[in-house]
Amino acid sequence: MRDTLQHHISTLRGALNGKVIGADDPRYDDVRRVFFTGFDRRPAAIVRVTGANDVARVVGLARETGAELAVRSGGHSRAGHGTSEGGIVIDLSAMNAVEIDPTTRTAWAQTGVTAGDYTAQTGAHGLTTGLGDTPSVGLGGITLGGGIGYLVRMTGLTIDDVLAAEVVTAAGELLRADAHVHPELFWALRGGGGNFGVVTRLKLRLHAIDRVVGGMLLLPASPDVITGLVAAADAADDGLSLIANILKAPPLPFIPAEQHGTPIVMIQMVYAGDADAGAAAIAPIRALATPLADMVRPIRYPEMYAGAEGPAPAFAAGTNLLVDELSTGTADTILAHVETATAAIAAVQLRVLGGAMARVADDATAFGHRRARVMVNIAAMDPRAETRPEHEAWAAELATALADGGPERAYLGFVGDEGEHGVRRAYPPATLERLARVKRRYDPDNLFRRNLNVVPDARR
Ligand SMILES: Cc1cc2nc3c(=O)[nH]c(=O)nc-3n(C[C@H](O)[C@H](O)[C@H](O)COP(=O)(O)OP(=O)(O)OC[C@H]3O[C@@H](n4cnc5c(N)ncnc54)[C@H](O)[C@@H]3O)c2cc1C
């Protein structure tokens, strides 16, 4: 099997424009690495594709050999799905072109572009599409999961701006999917993850959002601050979207030394609107406590992605929950947990949702949890892979406390390797059934299974 696979891989070399990188290649260790360094897998080959033809050939090889196929845009999967032990990786990072049409306010983007590069290129025209909070995340992965970022309450999920997609299916066909052509596939791609094929290009709506009020506000953490923050963000107009991390203050130069190691709330926010309206929307949050640092100011939107990212962790233990409210006592529970965390970085992240995201029907796309009010991310990151079980236990205990016995819902983009349980949390039952029917049509043999897998509907 291994020899046959190697034989097939060697025949690929002459047939592709892109590069086939095997274990004997000096670049191998570099290109097999994904964001979370703990996923130290050794694929049979990583194929750095340059176009849909390359993709179709690799898909064909995986189909013929039965080799596991991993599809990677930015490599940030929390479950390590962007790599494979012994299988083949389609690496889309060289497919990163963005064609912008300022007149129609649309862009055709190859899915290997990063969120940061996409935002910089569209930002040069004073235009943007809402992505996440981290520049190195890939457009492919974030969009197929939904996309929740700094504009979620203003413009909705990233998928709400997807107008069309080009996809190489399991049969090796390049299809265009939009509201009129392959509409069920188009529905499934918007939230259904990597289950339906390799998406090579996306047509995205651009918004004329350029000057915003944005940046970081640091508050000391207390139950009143946390509860007040959620209430203020919920009451603010849709221009305001924020991402608040509750964590022990790291020893950063802009944090007063006496606060280092004490719980703080680190809030990244964007008000998409004019400076006065922004100041008014943010005032109730600034008033919650004397800020430890206040870097929120009028900026250009792409500046939200400025600055270097920290070193990549080995893993992110933890999980994600979508909830309707944070019940009384939740803030105390979160704070108590943050105090006892032992990971290098342990954070409980709150994102207050609503606005444009919640104005789309639950069945309009494969993202079926539109009305959840708050997303909670529990993440413990550490460079020492061996400490992972300890941090998973810490995160699981907090998740159980926060779920409070209620319906367990999650955002696909932040679900780790939870298998079927994770898939059931990411999709309401009716969404999952419909996804399984689309899967049966476009990937009946489950070639695209290295993901939060939707098993094809067995009814033929
Ligand atoms: C540090 C960090 C910050 C994050 N911040 C946010 C955030 O603010 N908002 C948010 O919504 N999410 C966020 N995420 C989650 C992120 O969106 C998901 O992990 C996403 O899947 C990563 O996409 P990627 O292309 O970088 O990862 P990859 O590992 O390359 O891809 C993840 C999976 O997506 C599928 N996939 C990717 N590209 C394609 C493609 N072109 N065609 C078919 N399938 C494909 C594959 O199944 C693949 O296994 C963050 C993750 C990290 C690690």
Tab-separated table of C-alpha atoms in Angstrom, residues 55-316:
chain	number	residue	atom	x	y	z
A	55	VAL	CA	-6.178	20.039	-6.957
A	56	ALA	CA	-8.222	17.725	-9.191
A	57	ARG	CA	-5.187	15.534	-9.841
A	58	VAL	CA	-4.390	15.134	-6.155
A	59	VAL	CA	-8.035	14.428	-5.362
A	60	GLY	CA	-7.971	11.763	-8.087
A	61	LEU	CA	-4.855	10.198	-6.579
A	62	ALA	CA	-6.436	10.044	-3.127
A	63	ARG	CA	-9.578	8.517	-4.607
A	64	GLU	CA	-7.604	5.855	-6.482
A	65	THR	CA	-5.216	4.930	-3.675
A	66	GLY	CA	-7.529	5.350	-0.674
A	67	ALA	CA	-4.883	7.550	0.984
A	68	GLU	CA	-6.148	9.920	3.635
A	69	LEU	CA	-6.538	13.415	2.201
A	70	ALA	CA	-6.020	16.537	4.311
A	71	VAL	CA	-6.902	19.967	2.929
A	72	ARG	CA	-5.053	22.967	4.301
A	73	SER	CA	-5.511	26.677	3.728
A	74	GLY	CA	-3.994	28.442	6.748
A	75	GLY	CA	-3.318	25.352	8.898
A	76	HIS	CA	-5.098	26.593	12.053
A	77	SER	CA	-7.456	23.669	12.642
A	78	ARG	CA	-7.722	23.085	16.369
A	79	ALA	CA	-7.997	19.364	15.629
A	80	GLY	CA	-4.923	19.285	13.377
A	81	HIS	CA	-7.044	18.433	10.354
A	82	GLY	CA	-4.695	20.355	8.055
A	83	THR	CA	-2.182	17.526	8.193
A	84	SER	CA	-2.166	13.720	8.117
A	85	GLU	CA	-0.065	10.816	9.315
A	86	GLY	CA	0.922	8.954	6.150
A	87	GLY	CA	-1.670	10.603	3.910
A	88	ILE	CA	-1.568	13.405	1.370
A	89	VAL	CA	-1.920	17.086	2.169
A	90	ILE	CA	-3.296	19.574	-0.328
A	91	ASP	CA	-1.585	22.800	0.734
A	92	LEU	CA	-3.374	25.816	-0.758
A	93	SER	CA	-1.010	28.460	0.619
A	94	ALA	CA	0.409	29.298	-2.829
A	95	MET	CA	-3.137	29.888	-4.109
A	96	ASN	CA	-3.465	33.285	-2.505
A	97	ALA	CA	-4.502	35.674	-5.277
A	98	VAL	CA	-7.253	38.226	-4.617
A	99	GLU	CA	-8.982	39.996	-7.522
A	100	ILE	CA	-10.853	43.039	-6.334
A	101	ASP	CA	-13.587	44.829	-8.266
A	102	PRO	CA	-14.209	48.104	-6.430
A	103	THR	CA	-17.105	48.968	-8.758
A	104	THR	CA	-19.232	45.964	-7.871
A	105	ARG	CA	-17.662	45.769	-4.398
A	106	THR	CA	-16.784	42.110	-4.828
A	107	ALA	CA	-13.591	40.055	-4.693
A	108	TRP	CA	-12.652	36.662	-6.097
A	109	ALA	CA	-10.141	35.244	-3.654
A	110	GLN	CA	-8.201	31.995	-3.766
A	111	THR	CA	-8.714	30.206	-0.485
A	112	GLY	CA	-5.032	29.947	0.486
A	113	VAL	CA	-4.850	33.665	1.207
A	114	THR	CA	-4.627	34.549	4.885
A	115	ALA	CA	-7.163	36.764	6.660
A	116	GLY	CA	-4.443	39.389	7.161
A	117	ASP	CA	-3.367	39.497	3.508
A	118	TYR	CA	-6.961	39.555	2.276
A	119	THR	CA	-7.787	42.433	4.623
A	120	ALA	CA	-4.675	44.389	3.622
A	121	GLN	CA	-5.409	43.995	-0.104
A	122	THR	CA	-9.111	44.868	0.086
A	123	GLY	CA	-8.317	47.599	2.619
A	124	ALA	CA	-6.167	49.344	0.010
A	125	HIS	CA	-9.507	50.116	-1.697
A	126	GLY	CA	-11.207	51.138	1.559
A	127	LEU	CA	-13.217	47.898	1.398
A	128	THR	CA	-13.378	44.762	3.515
A	129	THR	CA	-15.104	41.499	4.379
A	130	GLY	CA	-15.396	40.489	8.033
A	131	LEU	CA	-13.017	37.645	8.952
A	132	GLY	CA	-11.628	36.635	12.353
A	133	ASP	CA	-9.198	38.134	14.854
A	134	THR	CA	-5.963	36.508	13.677
A	135	PRO	CA	-4.125	37.488	10.490
A	136	SER	CA	-2.519	34.090	9.806
A	137	VAL	CA	-5.820	32.148	9.720
A	138	GLY	CA	-6.650	30.912	6.202
A	139	LEU	CA	-9.590	32.268	4.229
A	140	GLY	CA	-10.635	28.702	3.318
A	141	GLY	CA	-10.995	27.299	6.806
A	142	ILE	CA	-12.542	30.304	8.482
A	143	THR	CA	-15.105	30.854	5.752
A	144	LEU	CA	-16.263	27.263	5.439
A	145	GLY	CA	-16.896	27.130	9.195
A	146	GLY	CA	-18.849	30.401	9.277
A	147	GLY	CA	-16.463	33.210	10.206
A	148	ILE	CA	-17.011	35.239	13.381
A	149	GLY	CA	-14.920	38.367	13.730
A	150	TYR	CA	-14.681	42.088	14.392
A	151	LEU	CA	-17.643	42.899	12.145
A	152	VAL	CA	-19.981	40.056	13.087
A	153	ARG	CA	-22.736	42.296	14.459
A	154	MET	CA	-22.332	44.829	11.626
A	155	THR	CA	-22.068	42.641	8.512
A	156	GLY	CA	-22.787	39.134	9.851
A	157	LEU	CA	-20.759	35.957	9.476
A	158	THR	CA	-18.154	35.704	6.713
A	159	ILE	CA	-20.459	33.246	4.924
A	160	ASP	CA	-23.118	35.951	4.716
A	161	ASP	CA	-20.807	37.684	2.253
A	162	VAL	CA	-20.062	34.615	0.134
A	163	LEU	CA	-21.682	35.066	-3.280
A	164	ALA	CA	-20.214	32.058	-5.086
A	165	ALA	CA	-17.612	29.335	-4.699
A	166	GLU	CA	-15.513	27.210	-7.022
A	167	VAL	CA	-15.092	23.676	-5.741
A	168	VAL	CA	-13.215	20.595	-6.847
A	169	THR	CA	-15.468	17.710	-5.840
A	170	ALA	CA	-14.570	14.153	-4.878
A	171	ALA	CA	-15.154	13.162	-8.521
A	172	GLY	CA	-12.446	15.666	-9.530
A	173	GLU	CA	-14.896	18.039	-11.214
A	174	LEU	CA	-14.535	21.800	-10.877
A	175	LEU	CA	-17.984	23.203	-10.070
A	176	ARG	CA	-19.228	26.685	-9.493
A	177	ALA	CA	-21.821	26.875	-6.731
A	178	ASP	CA	-24.018	29.868	-6.038
A	179	ALA	CA	-27.640	30.681	-5.275
A	180	HIS	CA	-28.714	29.410	-8.719
A	181	VAL	CA	-26.207	26.731	-9.720
A	182	HIS	CA	-25.742	23.779	-7.341
A	183	PRO	CA	-27.733	25.690	-4.693
A	184	GLU	CA	-27.684	22.837	-2.172
A	185	LEU	CA	-23.898	22.629	-2.401
A	186	PHE	CA	-23.741	26.413	-2.002
A	187	TRP	CA	-25.941	26.126	1.097
A	188	ALA	CA	-23.720	23.386	2.556
A	189	LEU	CA	-20.436	25.180	1.917
A	190	ARG	CA	-21.584	28.067	4.071
A	191	GLY	CA	-20.954	26.498	7.472
A	192	GLY	CA	-20.479	22.835	6.510
A	193	GLY	CA	-16.665	22.920	6.759
A	194	GLY	CA	-14.410	20.972	4.406
A	195	ASN	CA	-16.845	18.122	3.799
A	196	PHE	CA	-17.888	18.793	0.216
A	197	GLY	CA	-14.755	19.296	-1.817
A	198	VAL	CA	-11.732	21.542	-2.104
A	199	VAL	CA	-12.878	25.137	-2.419
A	200	THR	CA	-10.364	26.853	-4.647
A	201	ARG	CA	-11.924	30.322	-4.960
A	202	LEU	CA	-14.604	32.345	-3.214
A	203	LYS	CA	-16.515	35.342	-4.485
A	204	LEU	CA	-17.010	37.674	-1.539
A	205	ARG	CA	-19.019	40.835	-0.988
A	206	LEU	CA	-16.957	43.829	0.119
A	207	HIS	CA	-18.195	46.524	2.471
A	208	ALA	CA	-17.102	50.149	2.432
A	209	ILE	CA	-15.736	49.976	5.970
A	210	ASP	CA	-12.425	51.757	6.387
A	211	ARG	CA	-12.275	54.346	9.181
A	212	VAL	CA	-13.441	52.694	12.398
A	213	VAL	CA	-12.943	53.103	16.117
A	214	GLY	CA	-10.948	50.125	17.258
A	215	GLY	CA	-8.208	48.622	19.346
A	216	MET	CA	-7.657	47.147	22.770
A	217	LEU	CA	-9.110	48.109	26.134
A	218	LEU	CA	-7.815	46.458	29.301
A	219	LEU	CA	-9.951	46.374	32.419
A	220	PRO	CA	-9.293	44.739	35.774
A	221	ALA	CA	-11.444	41.592	35.951
A	222	SER	CA	-14.230	41.329	38.516
A	223	PRO	CA	-17.657	39.675	38.376
A	224	ASP	CA	-19.293	43.100	37.933
A	225	VAL	CA	-16.980	44.072	35.079
A	226	ILE	CA	-17.606	40.791	33.237
A	227	THR	CA	-21.382	40.899	33.688
A	228	GLY	CA	-21.500	44.614	32.850
A	229	LEU	CA	-19.384	44.101	29.738
A	230	VAL	CA	-21.705	41.449	28.320
A	231	ALA	CA	-24.758	43.622	29.060
A	232	ALA	CA	-23.168	46.743	27.517
A	233	ALA	CA	-22.012	44.910	24.386
A	234	ASP	CA	-25.466	43.391	24.002
A	235	ALA	CA	-27.167	46.792	24.366
A	236	ALA	CA	-24.795	48.587	21.958
A	237	ASP	CA	-25.839	49.194	18.368
A	238	ASP	CA	-24.716	46.739	15.693
A	239	GLY	CA	-21.670	48.846	14.849
A	240	LEU	CA	-19.883	47.432	17.894
A	241	SER	CA	-18.398	43.921	17.896
A	242	LEU	CA	-15.947	42.793	20.534
A	243	ILE	CA	-13.817	39.897	21.646
A	244	ALA	CA	-13.039	39.831	25.377
A	245	ASN	CA	-10.424	37.534	26.892
A	246	ILE	CA	-10.394	36.972	30.625
A	247	LEU	CA	-6.938	35.832	31.632
A	248	LYS	CA	-4.106	36.412	34.063
A	249	ALA	CA	-2.292	39.549	32.930
A	250	PRO	CA	0.824	38.626	30.966
A	251	PRO	CA	3.973	40.668	31.643
A	252	LEU	CA	3.451	43.044	28.728
A	253	PRO	CA	4.990	46.524	28.819
A	254	PHE	CA	1.644	48.358	28.567
A	255	ILE	CA	0.202	46.521	31.593
A	256	PRO	CA	1.163	48.036	34.976
A	257	ALA	CA	3.696	45.696	36.659
A	258	GLU	CA	1.572	45.314	39.813
A	259	GLN	CA	-1.226	43.796	37.674
A	260	HIS	CA	0.933	41.058	36.141
A	261	GLY	CA	-0.531	37.663	37.052
A	262	THR	CA	-3.867	39.090	38.226
A	263	PRO	CA	-7.078	38.483	36.219
A	264	ILE	CA	-7.833	41.121	33.625
A	265	VAL	CA	-10.278	41.512	30.749
A	266	MET	CA	-8.499	42.169	27.465
A	267	ILE	CA	-11.061	43.498	25.006
A	268	GLN	CA	-10.397	43.839	21.282
A	269	MET	CA	-13.162	45.852	19.701
A	270	VAL	CA	-14.263	47.554	16.521
A	271	TYR	CA	-16.944	50.157	16.123
A	272	ALA	CA	-17.738	50.330	12.403
A	273	GLY	CA	-18.990	53.876	12.178
A	274	ASP	CA	-17.909	57.437	12.818
A	275	ALA	CA	-15.722	58.480	15.731
A	276	ASP	CA	-18.416	60.225	17.783
A	277	ALA	CA	-20.891	57.364	17.494
A	278	GLY	CA	-18.070	54.979	18.353
A	279	ALA	CA	-17.058	56.919	21.448
A	280	ALA	CA	-20.716	56.945	22.592
A	281	ALA	CA	-21.111	53.182	22.005
A	282	ILE	CA	-17.910	52.379	23.890
A	283	ALA	CA	-18.468	54.820	26.790
A	284	PRO	CA	-20.502	52.366	28.930
A	285	ILE	CA	-17.690	49.804	28.616
A	286	ARG	CA	-14.961	52.310	29.468
A	287	ALA	CA	-17.030	53.273	32.526
A	288	LEU	CA	-17.083	49.729	33.957
A	289	ALA	CA	-13.744	50.256	35.758
A	290	THR	CA	-10.672	52.443	35.521
A	291	PRO	CA	-8.943	51.033	32.406
A	292	LEU	CA	-5.473	49.547	32.876
A	293	ALA	CA	-4.747	50.498	29.272
A	294	ASP	CA	-6.916	52.105	26.615
A	295	MET	CA	-5.717	51.853	23.026
A	296	VAL	CA	-9.139	52.215	21.415
A	297	ARG	CA	-8.980	55.067	18.925
A	298	PRO	CA	-9.940	56.062	15.384
A	299	ILE	CA	-7.992	53.755	13.041
A	300	ARG	CA	-8.232	52.214	9.596
A	301	TYR	CA	-9.864	48.777	9.798
A	302	PRO	CA	-6.814	46.772	8.550
A	303	GLU	CA	-4.839	48.102	11.548
A	304	MET	CA	-6.760	45.581	13.664
A	305	TYR	CA	-4.453	42.993	12.109
A	306	ALA	CA	-1.231	44.942	12.631
A	307	GLY	CA	1.562	43.688	14.865
A	308	ALA	CA	3.350	40.378	15.096
A	309	GLU	CA	1.571	37.253	16.313
A	310	GLY	CA	3.054	35.490	19.333
A	311	PRO	CA	4.897	32.159	19.033
A	312	ALA	CA	2.643	29.266	18.028
A	313	PRO	CA	1.600	26.970	20.889
A	314	ALA	CA	1.807	23.166	20.781
A	315	PHE	CA	-1.944	22.871	21.131
A	316	ALA	CA	-5.033	24.619	22.410
